[in-house]
Amino acid sequence: MKRLALFVLMMGVLLSAVGQQSQNRQGTADLGMQDGVRRGPGMNAASAGDASYHNNAVPHRKRVLAWIDVSNGYQHDSISHAVATIERLGYETGAYDTFIRSDSKMITKGTVRGGDGLPLLYSKNLNDYDAIFFFGVREIDLTPGQKADLLSFVHDDGKGFVAAHSGATAFFSWPEFSEMLGGRFDEHPWGITEAPVIVEDSKFPGMTNLPGSFGHIDEYYQIKDFSRSKARVLLRLDVSALDKNAPLVHHKDDDFPLAWAKMYGKGRVYYSALGHDPSNWDERTVQEMYYQAILWALKLTDADLAPRPIPGAR
């Protein structure tokens, strides 16, 4: 009987631990619940058809292009799971539809053509989307016209652009992309490590349920070409427990922004360095952060974007 009682006790502890872990990972369909009722898939932008989508003849959801071209870089381990998570969150909550593309043909406002030069059947271009979720890497082959269309998509059309983690490593040879994004990758001096993350804006969507500081394991980026006068910093790395004399540390102050939001013309731009490992995308914190960022970029929510100096700075 004592052994049985001990076994039952141990199983109870184990199930409780598993339940606590699962509470913080996965199970995020409730992010889209209203009054306790999940909105669900319903009539979406895909089933509405392109004509109905453009003339609003049929109720539909917003469209998000998940753009993950890595043809000239490397296949970042977390990209596949990241876009699958972004697609699932939009579908389960009923907030938006995700179209996943691993090429860049649709980055145009003109006709999308195949390798033979002929128009691609059922293809969509930038005019068919309301925001981009970007998880590309390094240089991506875009024509000057495509580059102009991408900038116009955000700046002139007022569409959204949400970039994740290695998105800050893209287009080093394109200064205008850096201006739109707000900052660039400048090494990850500490590799993958556990460190505290400081929440600078607890009122921004996706930050409201976070404590002032929380522990997190990730590949933390150092950022260059960034100005606090042009963006609203949401998260920054607490470097007090890290070696600031480590190789590849290029600035010695304590301002290491990890997430920010900004305007680029009429459009909304969001970047977060979090999300290096596939398992990061199972964390409730990361999922809600990006989900709410997409809603904000789609102009379904609002937030204060007034730039602020680093807290405590004189």
Tab-separated table of C-alpha atoms in Angstrom:
chain	number	residue	atom	x	y	z
A	1	MET	CA	0.000	0.000	0.000
A	2	LYS	CA	2.842	2.378	0.809
A	3	ARG	CA	4.411	1.709	-2.591
A	4	LEU	CA	1.071	2.292	-4.294
A	5	ALA	CA	0.546	5.544	-2.410
A	6	LEU	CA	4.056	6.691	-3.304
A	7	PHE	CA	3.463	5.810	-6.970
A	8	VAL	CA	0.186	7.767	-7.039
A	9	LEU	CA	1.912	10.746	-5.406
A	10	MET	CA	4.762	10.674	-7.914
A	11	MET	CA	2.354	10.442	-10.855
A	12	GLY	CA	0.408	13.394	-9.505
A	13	VAL	CA	3.554	15.504	-9.304
A	14	LEU	CA	4.586	14.450	-12.813
A	15	LEU	CA	1.205	15.223	-14.359
A	16	SER	CA	1.139	18.570	-12.581
A	17	ALA	CA	4.569	19.457	-13.996
A	18	VAL	CA	3.559	18.384	-17.496
A	19	GLY	CA	0.362	20.382	-17.211
A	20	GLN	CA	2.268	23.472	-16.116
A	21	GLN	CA	4.710	23.059	-18.990
A	22	SER	CA	1.948	22.601	-21.545
A	23	GLN	CA	0.220	25.675	-20.172
A	24	ASN	CA	3.228	27.742	-21.209
A	25	ARG	CA	3.706	25.947	-24.532
A	26	GLN	CA	1.231	25.299	-27.346
A	27	GLY	CA	-2.517	25.502	-26.732
A	28	THR	CA	-2.766	29.094	-27.920
A	29	ALA	CA	-6.078	29.013	-29.785
A	30	ASP	CA	-7.525	31.028	-26.924
A	31	LEU	CA	-5.462	33.993	-28.127
A	32	GLY	CA	-8.302	34.716	-30.541
A	33	MET	CA	-11.206	34.119	-28.176
A	34	GLN	CA	-13.802	36.808	-27.650
A	35	ASP	CA	-16.174	36.534	-24.696
A	36	GLY	CA	-14.995	32.958	-24.215
A	37	VAL	CA	-15.892	31.946	-27.773
A	38	ARG	CA	-13.260	31.114	-30.366
A	39	ARG	CA	-13.942	32.815	-33.671
A	40	GLY	CA	-12.646	29.830	-35.624
A	41	PRO	CA	-11.745	29.518	-39.303
A	42	GLY	CA	-15.058	30.701	-40.806
A	43	MET	CA	-15.143	32.498	-44.168
A	44	ASN	CA	-11.540	33.236	-45.025
A	45	ALA	CA	-9.673	35.228	-47.630
A	46	ALA	CA	-8.790	32.116	-49.585
A	47	SER	CA	-12.338	30.817	-49.910
A	48	ALA	CA	-13.657	34.297	-50.670
A	49	GLY	CA	-11.651	34.381	-53.889
A	50	ASP	CA	-9.446	37.188	-55.165
A	51	ALA	CA	-12.231	39.196	-56.796
A	52	SER	CA	-14.392	39.122	-53.680
A	53	TYR	CA	-11.343	39.845	-51.561
A	54	HIS	CA	-10.514	43.042	-53.431
A	55	ASN	CA	-14.044	44.413	-53.734
A	56	ASN	CA	-15.096	43.298	-50.229
A	57	ALA	CA	-18.123	41.534	-51.675
A	58	VAL	CA	-17.705	38.668	-49.190
A	59	PRO	CA	-16.613	39.007	-45.538
A	60	HIS	CA	-13.078	37.760	-45.184
A	61	ARG	CA	-10.013	37.832	-43.035
A	62	LYS	CA	-6.762	39.672	-43.606
A	63	ARG	CA	-4.045	37.992	-45.674
A	64	VAL	CA	-0.487	37.532	-44.434
A	65	LEU	CA	2.342	36.500	-46.733
A	66	ALA	CA	4.895	34.362	-44.879
A	67	TRP	CA	8.026	35.033	-46.945
A	68	ILE	CA	10.967	32.738	-46.185
A	69	ASP	CA	13.393	32.893	-49.122
A	70	VAL	CA	16.711	31.341	-48.037
A	71	SER	CA	18.049	30.523	-51.513
A	72	ASN	CA	21.276	32.484	-51.012
A	73	GLY	CA	21.722	31.960	-47.295
A	74	TYR	CA	21.054	28.968	-45.130
A	75	GLN	CA	18.062	27.015	-43.905
A	76	HIS	CA	17.641	28.346	-40.397
A	77	ASP	CA	16.434	25.460	-38.250
A	78	SER	CA	13.429	27.262	-36.812
A	79	ILE	CA	11.976	28.712	-40.030
A	80	SER	CA	9.716	25.783	-40.913
A	81	HIS	CA	8.218	25.507	-37.454
A	82	ALA	CA	7.948	29.286	-37.140
A	83	VAL	CA	5.828	29.737	-40.261
A	84	ALA	CA	3.760	26.676	-39.376
A	85	THR	CA	3.068	28.275	-36.006
A	86	ILE	CA	2.199	31.651	-37.541
A	87	GLU	CA	-0.187	29.930	-39.976
A	88	ARG	CA	-1.816	27.900	-37.194
A	89	LEU	CA	-2.338	30.918	-34.944
A	90	GLY	CA	-4.075	32.838	-37.700
A	91	TYR	CA	-6.220	29.877	-38.713
A	92	GLU	CA	-7.238	28.759	-35.225
A	93	THR	CA	-8.050	32.237	-34.003
A	94	GLY	CA	-9.753	33.327	-37.198
A	95	ALA	CA	-7.726	36.543	-37.278
A	96	TYR	CA	-5.901	36.163	-40.600
A	97	ASP	CA	-4.959	33.726	-43.372
A	98	THR	CA	-1.333	32.862	-44.060
A	99	PHE	CA	0.137	32.121	-47.475
A	100	ILE	CA	3.593	30.528	-47.143
A	101	ARG	CA	6.117	31.102	-49.925
A	102	SER	CA	9.788	30.056	-50.042
A	103	ASP	CA	10.533	32.002	-53.233
A	104	SER	CA	10.300	35.725	-54.001
A	105	LYS	CA	8.310	35.784	-57.245
A	106	MET	CA	5.300	37.329	-55.494
A	107	ILE	CA	7.338	40.309	-54.248
A	108	THR	CA	5.966	42.491	-57.013
A	109	LYS	CA	2.904	44.528	-57.851
A	110	GLY	CA	3.068	43.339	-61.430
A	111	THR	CA	2.421	40.023	-63.116
A	112	VAL	CA	4.029	37.031	-61.426
A	113	ARG	CA	5.843	34.956	-64.040
A	114	GLY	CA	7.508	31.568	-64.034
A	115	GLY	CA	10.974	30.649	-65.260
A	116	ASP	CA	9.622	30.445	-68.794
A	117	GLY	CA	8.428	34.041	-68.643
A	118	LEU	CA	4.746	33.123	-68.760
A	119	PRO	CA	2.254	34.270	-66.094
A	120	LEU	CA	1.860	31.755	-63.287
A	121	LEU	CA	-1.622	30.310	-62.888
A	122	TYR	CA	-3.485	31.433	-59.745
A	123	SER	CA	-0.508	33.513	-58.639
A	124	LYS	CA	-0.808	36.417	-56.217
A	125	ASN	CA	1.297	39.536	-55.885
A	126	LEU	CA	1.804	42.141	-53.167
A	127	ASN	CA	-1.554	43.726	-53.939
A	128	ASP	CA	-3.210	40.576	-52.584
A	129	TYR	CA	-1.705	40.814	-49.083
A	130	ASP	CA	-2.188	43.018	-46.049
A	131	ALA	CA	1.098	42.249	-44.278
A	132	ILE	CA	4.299	40.244	-44.603
A	133	PHE	CA	5.798	37.926	-41.998
A	134	PHE	CA	9.461	37.777	-43.002
A	135	PHE	CA	11.946	35.095	-41.934
A	136	GLY	CA	14.459	35.236	-44.775
A	137	VAL	CA	18.232	35.301	-44.502
A	138	ARG	CA	21.154	37.067	-46.159
A	139	GLU	CA	20.931	38.325	-49.735
A	140	ILE	CA	17.745	37.590	-51.688
A	141	ASP	CA	17.530	38.021	-55.450
A	142	LEU	CA	15.120	40.879	-56.123
A	143	THR	CA	15.088	43.089	-59.193
A	144	PRO	CA	15.177	46.883	-58.717
A	145	GLY	CA	11.472	46.890	-59.543
A	146	GLN	CA	10.699	44.280	-56.887
A	147	LYS	CA	12.652	46.243	-54.303
A	148	ALA	CA	10.723	49.385	-55.137
A	149	ASP	CA	7.421	47.493	-54.916
A	150	LEU	CA	8.304	46.023	-51.516
A	151	LEU	CA	9.170	49.416	-50.057
A	152	SER	CA	6.020	50.902	-51.595
A	153	PHE	CA	3.926	48.047	-50.161
A	154	VAL	CA	4.773	49.317	-46.682
A	155	HIS	CA	5.610	52.990	-47.136
A	156	ASP	CA	2.904	54.042	-49.586
A	157	ASP	CA	0.201	51.377	-49.296
A	158	GLY	CA	0.304	51.322	-45.489
A	159	LYS	CA	0.720	47.552	-45.254
A	160	GLY	CA	2.504	45.734	-42.408
A	161	PHE	CA	5.951	44.114	-42.172
A	162	VAL	CA	6.869	41.772	-39.292
A	163	ALA	CA	10.391	40.324	-39.309
A	164	ALA	CA	11.632	37.518	-37.085
A	165	HIS	CA	15.121	36.718	-35.809
A	166	SER	CA	17.390	36.168	-38.842
A	167	GLY	CA	15.292	38.600	-40.874
A	168	ALA	CA	17.757	41.208	-39.593
A	169	THR	CA	20.562	39.420	-41.486
A	170	ALA	CA	18.891	39.966	-44.864
A	171	PHE	CA	19.796	42.455	-47.601
A	172	PHE	CA	23.062	43.818	-46.193
A	173	SER	CA	23.687	45.368	-49.609
A	174	TRP	CA	20.341	47.230	-49.615
A	175	PRO	CA	20.421	50.318	-47.344
A	176	GLU	CA	16.745	51.127	-47.903
A	177	PHE	CA	15.740	47.801	-46.389
A	178	SER	CA	17.779	48.655	-43.300
A	179	GLU	CA	15.998	51.996	-43.079
A	180	MET	CA	12.615	50.303	-43.268
A	181	LEU	CA	13.472	47.595	-40.723
A	182	GLY	CA	15.206	49.965	-38.325
A	183	GLY	CA	18.333	47.954	-37.497
A	184	ARG	CA	20.694	45.239	-38.700
A	185	PHE	CA	22.294	42.073	-37.362
A	186	ASP	CA	25.759	42.650	-35.922
A	187	GLU	CA	26.800	39.205	-34.665
A	188	HIS	CA	25.562	37.136	-31.716
A	189	PRO	CA	28.524	37.391	-29.305
A	190	TRP	CA	27.195	34.963	-26.698
A	191	GLY	CA	25.778	32.303	-28.968
A	192	ILE	CA	22.772	30.488	-27.529
A	193	THR	CA	22.489	31.352	-23.868
A	194	GLU	CA	20.030	32.000	-21.071
A	195	ALA	CA	19.687	35.627	-20.060
A	196	PRO	CA	17.076	37.999	-18.660
A	197	VAL	CA	14.942	39.943	-21.124
A	198	ILE	CA	13.677	43.354	-20.003
A	199	VAL	CA	10.220	44.505	-21.066
A	200	GLU	CA	10.414	48.224	-21.847
A	201	ASP	CA	6.829	48.672	-23.028
A	202	SER	CA	4.383	46.578	-21.018
A	203	LYS	CA	1.399	48.150	-22.812
A	204	PHE	CA	2.322	47.149	-26.352
A	205	PRO	CA	0.262	44.238	-27.772
A	206	GLY	CA	1.935	40.956	-26.888
A	207	MET	CA	3.784	42.454	-23.908
A	208	THR	CA	0.878	43.048	-21.550
A	209	ASN	CA	1.052	39.677	-19.794
A	210	LEU	CA	4.817	39.672	-19.344
A	211	PRO	CA	6.646	40.529	-16.120
A	212	GLY	CA	9.111	43.390	-16.101
A	213	SER	CA	11.900	40.908	-16.724
A	214	PHE	CA	11.828	37.227	-17.659
A	215	GLY	CA	14.393	34.516	-18.274
A	216	HIS	CA	14.725	33.201	-21.802
A	217	ILE	CA	17.072	30.980	-23.809
A	218	ASP	CA	17.827	32.210	-27.320
A	219	GLU	CA	20.532	33.298	-29.724
A	220	TYR	CA	20.631	36.965	-28.802
A	221	TYR	CA	21.553	39.383	-31.556
A	222	GLN	CA	23.652	42.486	-31.281
A	223	ILE	CA	22.097	45.215	-33.433
A	224	LYS	CA	23.753	47.983	-35.441
A	225	ASP	CA	22.398	50.930	-37.431
A	226	PHE	CA	19.623	51.331	-34.856
A	227	SER	CA	18.340	54.587	-33.383
A	228	ARG	CA	15.943	54.900	-30.464
A	229	SER	CA	14.785	58.188	-31.935
A	230	LYS	CA	13.198	56.309	-34.854
A	231	ALA	CA	11.569	53.316	-33.136
A	232	ARG	CA	9.750	52.237	-29.988
A	233	VAL	CA	11.861	49.652	-28.135
A	234	LEU	CA	9.722	46.894	-26.639
A	235	LEU	CA	12.301	44.415	-25.344
A	236	ARG	CA	15.991	44.637	-24.615
A	237	LEU	CA	18.594	42.181	-23.440
A	238	ASP	CA	19.784	42.496	-19.855
A	239	VAL	CA	23.543	42.255	-20.360
A	240	SER	CA	24.389	42.666	-16.673
A	241	ALA	CA	24.979	38.913	-16.381
A	242	LEU	CA	26.826	38.593	-19.710
A	243	ASP	CA	30.451	39.205	-20.616
A	244	LYS	CA	30.550	42.538	-22.435
A	245	ASN	CA	34.248	41.990	-23.149
A	246	ALA	CA	33.534	38.838	-25.135
A	247	PRO	CA	34.820	38.705	-28.715
A	248	LEU	CA	32.439	40.261	-31.258
A	249	VAL	CA	30.855	42.639	-28.734
A	250	HIS	CA	31.022	45.878	-30.681
A	251	HIS	CA	29.502	48.354	-28.275
A	252	LYS	CA	29.998	48.598	-24.585
A	253	ASP	CA	26.830	50.262	-23.331
A	254	ASP	CA	23.829	48.370	-21.979
A	255	ASP	CA	21.457	49.152	-24.839
A	256	PHE	CA	20.853	45.875	-26.669
A	257	PRO	CA	17.341	46.130	-28.184
A	258	LEU	CA	15.654	42.813	-28.993
A	259	ALA	CA	12.258	43.967	-30.269
A	260	TRP	CA	10.918	47.256	-31.584
A	261	ALA	CA	8.026	48.759	-33.528
A	262	LYS	CA	8.057	51.727	-35.882
A	263	MET	CA	6.336	53.428	-38.764
A	264	TYR	CA	7.739	53.390	-42.274
A	265	GLY	CA	5.719	55.922	-44.181
A	266	LYS	CA	2.101	54.807	-43.807
A	267	GLY	CA	3.007	51.230	-42.869
A	268	ARG	CA	3.796	49.502	-39.603
A	269	VAL	CA	7.072	47.618	-39.072
A	270	TYR	CA	7.918	45.227	-36.241
A	271	TYR	CA	11.068	43.254	-35.515
A	272	SER	CA	11.990	40.766	-32.813
A	273	ALA	CA	15.280	38.904	-32.492
A	274	LEU	CA	13.664	36.075	-30.530
A	275	GLY	CA	13.005	32.724	-32.171
A	276	HIS	CA	16.314	31.003	-32.968
A	277	ASP	CA	15.379	27.473	-31.936
A	278	PRO	CA	12.293	25.563	-33.141
A	279	SER	CA	11.306	25.026	-29.508
A	280	ASN	CA	11.111	28.813	-29.005
A	281	TRP	CA	8.031	28.806	-31.227
A	282	ASP	CA	6.259	26.449	-28.808
A	283	GLU	CA	6.634	28.983	-25.997
A	284	ARG	CA	3.519	30.936	-25.126
A	285	THR	CA	5.591	34.121	-24.722
A	286	VAL	CA	7.015	33.956	-28.238
A	287	GLN	CA	3.766	32.867	-29.870
A	288	GLU	CA	1.714	35.645	-28.306
A	289	MET	CA	4.407	38.225	-29.050
A	290	TYR	CA	4.421	37.483	-32.784
A	291	TYR	CA	0.668	36.892	-33.009
A	292	GLN	CA	-0.065	40.262	-31.462
A	293	ALA	CA	2.647	41.871	-33.605
A	294	ILE	CA	0.877	40.645	-36.729
A	295	LEU	CA	-2.479	41.951	-35.503
A	296	TRP	CA	-0.832	45.313	-34.833
A	297	ALA	CA	0.856	45.334	-38.258
A	298	LEU	CA	-2.541	44.577	-39.824
A	299	LYS	CA	-3.936	47.628	-37.992
A	300	LEU	CA	-6.341	45.454	-36.008
A	301	THR	CA	-4.880	46.912	-32.796
A	302	ASP	CA	-3.075	50.137	-31.932
A	303	ALA	CA	-0.182	51.183	-29.707
A	304	ASP	CA	1.909	54.171	-28.693
A	305	LEU	CA	4.994	54.413	-30.914
A	306	ALA	CA	6.594	57.501	-29.403
A	307	PRO	CA	10.370	56.856	-29.255
A	308	ARG	CA	11.901	56.806	-25.760
A	309	PRO	CA	15.474	56.761	-24.437
A	310	ILE	CA	16.716	53.739	-22.568
A	311	PRO	CA	15.108	53.800	-19.093
A	312	GLY	CA	17.413	55.411	-16.541
A	313	ALA	CA	19.508	57.157	-19.170
A	314	ARG	CA	20.441	60.761	-18.480
